[in-house]
PDB file of C-alpha atoms in Angstrom:
ATOM      1  CA  MET A  41     271.685 219.554 143.527  1.00  0.00           C
ATOM      2  CA  ARG A  42     272.791 216.273 142.021  1.00  0.00           C
ATOM      3  CA  LYS A  43     270.192 214.363 144.058  1.00  0.00           C
ATOM      4  CA  LYS A  44     267.447 216.654 142.750  1.00  0.00           C
ATOM      5  CA  ILE A  45     268.433 215.981 139.139  1.00  0.00           C
ATOM      6  CA  ILE A  46     268.524 212.206 139.703  1.00  0.00           C
ATOM      7  CA  ILE A  47     265.125 212.263 141.460  1.00  0.00           C
ATOM      8  CA  PHE A  48     263.706 214.394 138.640  1.00  0.00           C
ATOM      9  CA  LEU A  49     264.972 211.937 136.004  1.00  0.00           C
ATOM     10  CA  ILE A  50     263.575 208.941 137.927  1.00  0.00           C
ATOM     11  CA  LEU A  51     260.189 210.624 138.252  1.00  0.00           C
ATOM     12  CA  LEU A  52     260.247 211.522 134.591  1.00  0.00           C
ATOM     13  CA  LEU A  53     260.913 207.896 133.624  1.00  0.00           C
ATOM     14  CA  MET A  54     258.222 206.616 136.026  1.00  0.00           C
ATOM     15  CA  PHE A  55     255.519 208.842 134.597  1.00  0.00           C
ATOM     16  CA  GLN A  56     256.476 208.354 130.988  1.00  0.00           C
ATOM     17  CA  ILE A  57     253.434 207.557 128.909  1.00  0.00           C
ATOM     18  CA  PRO A  58     253.672 204.000 127.601  1.00  0.00           C
ATOM     19  CA  THR A  59     253.546 203.634 123.853  1.00  0.00           C
ATOM     20  CA  ASN A  60     251.103 201.187 122.337  1.00  0.00           C
ATOM     21  CA  HIS A  61     252.783 199.680 119.304  1.00  0.00           C
ATOM     22  CA  HIS A  62     249.835 197.361 118.696  1.00  0.00           C
ATOM     23  CA  ALA A  63     247.537 200.277 117.913  1.00  0.00           C
ATOM     24  CA  TYR A  64     249.380 200.831 114.624  1.00  0.00           C
ATOM     25  CA  GLU A  65     249.548 197.220 113.389  1.00  0.00           C
ATOM     26  CA  ASP A  66     246.561 197.565 111.033  1.00  0.00           C
ATOM     27  CA  ILE A  67     247.841 200.698 109.288  1.00  0.00           C
ATOM     28  CA  ASP A  68     249.230 200.118 105.800  1.00  0.00           C
ATOM     29  CA  ILE A  69     252.261 202.411 105.687  1.00  0.00           C
ATOM     30  CA  THR A  70     252.188 202.572 101.861  1.00  0.00           C
ATOM     31  CA  LYS A  71     248.690 204.048 101.981  1.00  0.00           C
ATOM     32  CA  ALA A  72     249.689 206.478 104.702  1.00  0.00           C
ATOM     33  CA  LEU A  73     252.447 207.850 102.475  1.00  0.00           C
ATOM     34  CA  VAL A  74     250.194 208.404  99.435  1.00  0.00           C
ATOM     35  CA  VAL A  75     249.546 212.076  98.847  1.00  0.00           C
ATOM     36  CA  GLU A  76     246.065 212.939  97.647  1.00  0.00           C
ATOM     37  CA  PRO A  77     246.020 214.864  94.366  1.00  0.00           C
ATOM     38  CA  TYR A  78     245.250 218.553  94.637  1.00  0.00           C
ATOM     39  CA  ILE A  79     241.744 219.428  93.446  1.00  0.00           C
ATOM     40  CA  PRO A  80     241.283 223.173  92.882  1.00  0.00           C
ATOM     41  CA  PRO A  81     238.279 224.892  94.470  1.00  0.00           C
ATOM     42  CA  GLU A  82     235.092 224.629  92.439  1.00  0.00           C
ATOM     43  CA  LYS A  83     234.432 227.574  90.090  1.00  0.00           C
ATOM     44  CA  SER A  84     237.862 229.057  90.840  1.00  0.00           C
ATOM     45  CA  ARG A  85     240.140 230.587  88.232  1.00  0.00           C
ATOM     46  CA  GLU A  86     242.577 227.774  88.951  1.00  0.00           C
ATOM     47  CA  GLU A  87     239.920 225.159  88.123  1.00  0.00           C
ATOM     48  CA  LEU A  88     239.092 227.049  84.923  1.00  0.00           C
ATOM     49  CA  TYR A  89     242.753 227.060  83.808  1.00  0.00           C
ATOM     50  CA  GLN A  90     243.189 223.398  84.701  1.00  0.00           C
ATOM     51  CA  ASP A  91     240.062 222.480  82.706  1.00  0.00           C
ATOM     52  CA  ILE A  92     241.310 224.464  79.680  1.00  0.00           C
ATOM     53  CA  PHE A  93     244.688 222.775  79.949  1.00  0.00           C
ATOM     54  CA  ILE A  94     243.202 219.255  80.159  1.00  0.00           C
ATOM     55  CA  THR A  95     240.884 220.042  77.214  1.00  0.00           C
ATOM     56  CA  LEU A  96     243.892 221.043  75.099  1.00  0.00           C
ATOM     57  CA  LEU A  97     245.724 217.837  76.056  1.00  0.00           C
ATOM     58  CA  LEU A  98     242.706 215.563  75.575  1.00  0.00           C
ATOM     59  CA  PRO A  99     243.425 214.627  71.917  1.00  0.00           C
ATOM     60  CA  TYR A 100     246.918 213.393  72.921  1.00  0.00           C
ATOM     61  CA  ILE A 101     245.517 211.521  75.927  1.00  0.00           C
ATOM     62  CA  GLN A 102     242.742 209.932  73.866  1.00  0.00           C
ATOM     63  CA  ALA A 103     245.196 208.863  71.137  1.00  0.00           C
ATOM     64  CA  GLU A 104     247.388 207.107  73.705  1.00  0.00           C
ATOM     65  CA  VAL A 105     244.360 205.359  75.231  1.00  0.00           C
ATOM     66  CA  ASP A 106     243.238 204.292  71.732  1.00  0.00           C
ATOM     67  CA  LYS A 107     246.699 202.872  71.031  1.00  0.00           C
ATOM     68  CA  TYR A 108     246.843 200.878  74.273  1.00  0.00           C
ATOM     69  CA  TYR A 109     243.313 199.442  74.244  1.00  0.00           C
ATOM     70  CA  GLU A 110     243.145 198.532  70.523  1.00  0.00           C
ATOM     71  CA  GLU A 111     244.860 195.231  71.344  1.00  0.00           C
ATOM     72  CA  TYR A 112     242.175 194.349  73.902  1.00  0.00           C
ATOM     73  CA  LEU A 113     238.895 195.914  72.734  1.00  0.00           C
ATOM     74  CA  PHE A 114     237.023 196.173  69.430  1.00  0.00           C
ATOM     75  CA  THR A 115     236.014 199.732  70.282  1.00  0.00           C
ATOM     76  CA  SER A 116     238.084 202.467  71.850  1.00  0.00           C
ATOM     77  CA  PRO A 117     237.166 203.590  75.354  1.00  0.00           C
ATOM     78  CA  THR A 118     236.388 207.253  75.947  1.00  0.00           C
ATOM     79  CA  VAL A 119     238.304 209.596  78.222  1.00  0.00           C
ATOM     80  CA  ALA A 120     236.151 212.280  79.841  1.00  0.00           C
ATOM     81  CA  PRO A 121     237.982 215.553  80.570  1.00  0.00           C
ATOM     82  CA  TYR A 122     236.203 215.927  83.920  1.00  0.00           C
ATOM     83  CA  ASP A 123     237.565 212.533  84.986  1.00  0.00           C
ATOM     84  CA  VAL A 124     241.250 213.342  84.391  1.00  0.00           C
ATOM     85  CA  ILE A 125     243.111 213.950  87.633  1.00  0.00           C
ATOM     86  CA  ILE A 126     246.507 215.643  87.728  1.00  0.00           C
ATOM     87  CA  LEU A 127     248.594 213.581  90.135  1.00  0.00           C
ATOM     88  CA  ASP A 128     251.775 215.585  89.752  1.00  0.00           C
ATOM     89  CA  ALA A 129     252.954 218.609  87.796  1.00  0.00           C
ATOM     90  CA  GLU A 130     256.479 219.926  87.734  1.00  0.00           C
ATOM     91  CA  ARG A 131     258.433 222.588  85.948  1.00  0.00           C
ATOM     92  CA  LEU A 132     261.661 221.168  84.576  1.00  0.00           C
ATOM     93  CA  ASN A 133     265.002 222.987  84.284  1.00  0.00           C
ATOM     94  CA  GLU A 134     264.643 224.921  87.543  1.00  0.00           C
ATOM     95  CA  TYR A 135     262.362 227.691  86.282  1.00  0.00           C
ATOM     96  CA  ARG A 136     264.576 228.486  83.295  1.00  0.00           C
ATOM     97  CA  GLY A 137     261.911 227.827  80.707  1.00  0.00           C
ATOM     98  CA  PHE A 138     258.499 226.581  79.868  1.00  0.00           C
ATOM     99  CA  ASP A 139     259.198 222.864  80.084  1.00  0.00           C
ATOM    100  CA  PHE A 140     256.721 220.814  82.125  1.00  0.00           C
ATOM    101  CA  ARG A 141     256.006 217.209  83.061  1.00  0.00           C
ATOM    102  CA  LEU A 142     252.624 216.011  84.287  1.00  0.00           C
ATOM    103  CA  LYS A 143     251.434 212.709  85.595  1.00  0.00           C
ATOM    104  CA  ILE A 144     247.708 212.197  85.200  1.00  0.00           C
ATOM    105  CA  GLU A 145     245.216 209.566  86.241  1.00  0.00           C
ATOM    106  CA  LEU A 146     242.283 208.573  84.070  1.00  0.00           C
ATOM    107  CA  HIS A 147     239.500 206.018  83.936  1.00  0.00           C
ATOM    108  CA  PRO A 148     238.662 205.208  80.293  1.00  0.00           C
ATOM    109  CA  TYR A 149     235.124 203.907  79.872  1.00  0.00           C
ATOM    110  CA  ILE A 150     232.788 202.259  77.383  1.00  0.00           C
ATOM    111  CA  GLY A 151     229.071 202.919  77.092  1.00  0.00           C
ATOM    112  CA  PRO A 152     227.391 204.681  79.989  1.00  0.00           C
ATOM    113  CA  HIS A 153     230.563 204.999  82.033  1.00  0.00           C
ATOM    114  CA  ASN A 154     231.595 201.372  82.395  1.00  0.00           C
ATOM    115  CA  ASP A 155     235.217 201.846  83.425  1.00  0.00           C
ATOM    116  CA  VAL A 156     237.594 199.489  81.630  1.00  0.00           C
ATOM    117  CA  GLY A 157     240.716 200.480  83.505  1.00  0.00           C
ATOM    118  CA  LEU A 158     242.742 202.815  85.636  1.00  0.00           C
ATOM    119  CA  ASP A 159     245.689 204.338  83.783  1.00  0.00           C
ATOM    120  CA  TYR A 160     248.489 206.804  84.476  1.00  0.00           C
ATOM    121  CA  ILE A 161     250.023 208.859  81.691  1.00  0.00           C
ATOM    122  CA  THR A 162     253.168 210.971  81.989  1.00  0.00           C
ATOM    123  CA  ILE A 163     253.164 213.894  79.554  1.00  0.00           C
ATOM    124  CA  ARG A 164     255.858 216.406  78.701  1.00  0.00           C
ATOM    125  CA  VAL A 165     254.810 219.835  77.469  1.00  0.00           C
ATOM    126  CA  SER A 166     257.348 222.330  76.162  1.00  0.00           C
ATOM    127  CA  PRO A 167     257.883 224.778  73.311  1.00  0.00           C
ATOM    128  CA  THR A 168     260.421 222.462  71.648  1.00  0.00           C
ATOM    129  CA  VAL A 169     258.696 219.079  71.919  1.00  0.00           C
ATOM    130  CA  ASN A 170     255.163 220.526  72.150  1.00  0.00           C
ATOM    131  CA  VAL A 171     253.274 217.596  73.693  1.00  0.00           C
ATOM    132  CA  LYS A 172     254.941 214.226  74.113  1.00  0.00           C
ATOM    133  CA  ILE A 173     253.592 211.164  75.905  1.00  0.00           C
ATOM    134  CA  GLU A 174     256.557 209.871  77.903  1.00  0.00           C
ATOM    135  CA  LYS A 175     254.908 206.935  79.634  1.00  0.00           C
ATOM    136  CA  PHE A 176     251.605 205.037  79.663  1.00  0.00           C
ATOM    137  CA  GLU A 177     250.937 202.829  82.687  1.00  0.00           C
ATOM    138  CA  HIS A 178     247.952 200.502  82.866  1.00  0.00           C
ATOM    139  CA  ILE A 179     247.403 200.154  86.600  1.00  0.00           C
ATOM    140  CA  ARG A 180     244.194 198.159  86.901  1.00  0.00           C
ATOM    141  CA  SER A 181     241.570 196.516  84.693  1.00  0.00           C
ATOM    142  CA  TYR A 182     237.846 196.394  85.414  1.00  0.00           C
ATOM    143  CA  GLU A 183     235.382 193.730  84.327  1.00  0.00           C
ATOM    144  CA  LEU A 184     232.837 194.878  81.767  1.00  0.00           C
ATOM    145  CA  PRO A 185     229.142 194.029  82.319  1.00  0.00           C
ATOM    146  CA  PRO A 186     227.784 190.916  80.512  1.00  0.00           C
ATOM    147  CA  ASN A 187     226.128 192.968  77.745  1.00  0.00           C
ATOM    148  CA  TYR A 188     229.547 194.477  76.808  1.00  0.00           C
ATOM    149  CA  GLN A 189     231.542 191.219  76.725  1.00  0.00           C
ATOM    150  CA  ASP A 190     231.328 191.076  72.897  1.00  0.00           C
ATOM    151  CA  LEU A 191     233.580 194.176  72.742  1.00  0.00           C
ATOM    152  CA  ILE A 192     236.506 192.252  74.249  1.00  0.00           C
ATOM    153  CA  LYS A 193     239.165 191.008  71.772  1.00  0.00           C
ATOM    154  CA  LYS A 194     241.550 189.773  74.438  1.00  0.00           C
ATOM    155  CA  LYS A 195     241.404 189.823  78.244  1.00  0.00           C
ATOM    156  CA  LEU A 196     242.926 192.969  79.742  1.00  0.00           C
ATOM    157  CA  PRO A 197     245.962 192.405  81.981  1.00  0.00           C
TER     158      PRO A 197
END
C-alpha cells in the first residue's frame, strides 16, 4: 500500500504542468487590480436615477472645478453631466442613516470638448451636511490646441 502511494506521488510530480513565469512579466499588476467603474444599463431605471443624482450634484461639482482651474485658466472649463463617472459610492454609518460618500471622475473641457484635465472629486451627501466636497484631486493635465493657448494663465501641473 505504501509503495502505491509513493509511486502515485512520483507520477504526480513527474506529470506536473510546468509554470511559465515569463508569460506574466509584461503584465502591470497595478492595472490588473484596477476595478472598472460600474456603468448602469442604457435606458434602465438605475441609469435614470444616476443621471438625476449627477444633475443635482452638478452645481457643486462645477463650483469646485471653477475654484481649482481659476488659477490656471482665464475661463472656467465646463463639466458635462454625461461625462461624470461614479468610481465609488458608499453608505456611511453601516446603514443607520442617509449619509453617503461618492468618488467621481470627470474631464472638464473648454470649447468643443477640448479636455483640460482628469479630476477626481470626493463628495459627501447627507441630511446634516447636505453636499460637501471633501477632496479634489487633479490627476492629469491635457495640452490645449494652439488656438486655445491664450486662455492659459499658468501651466497646469
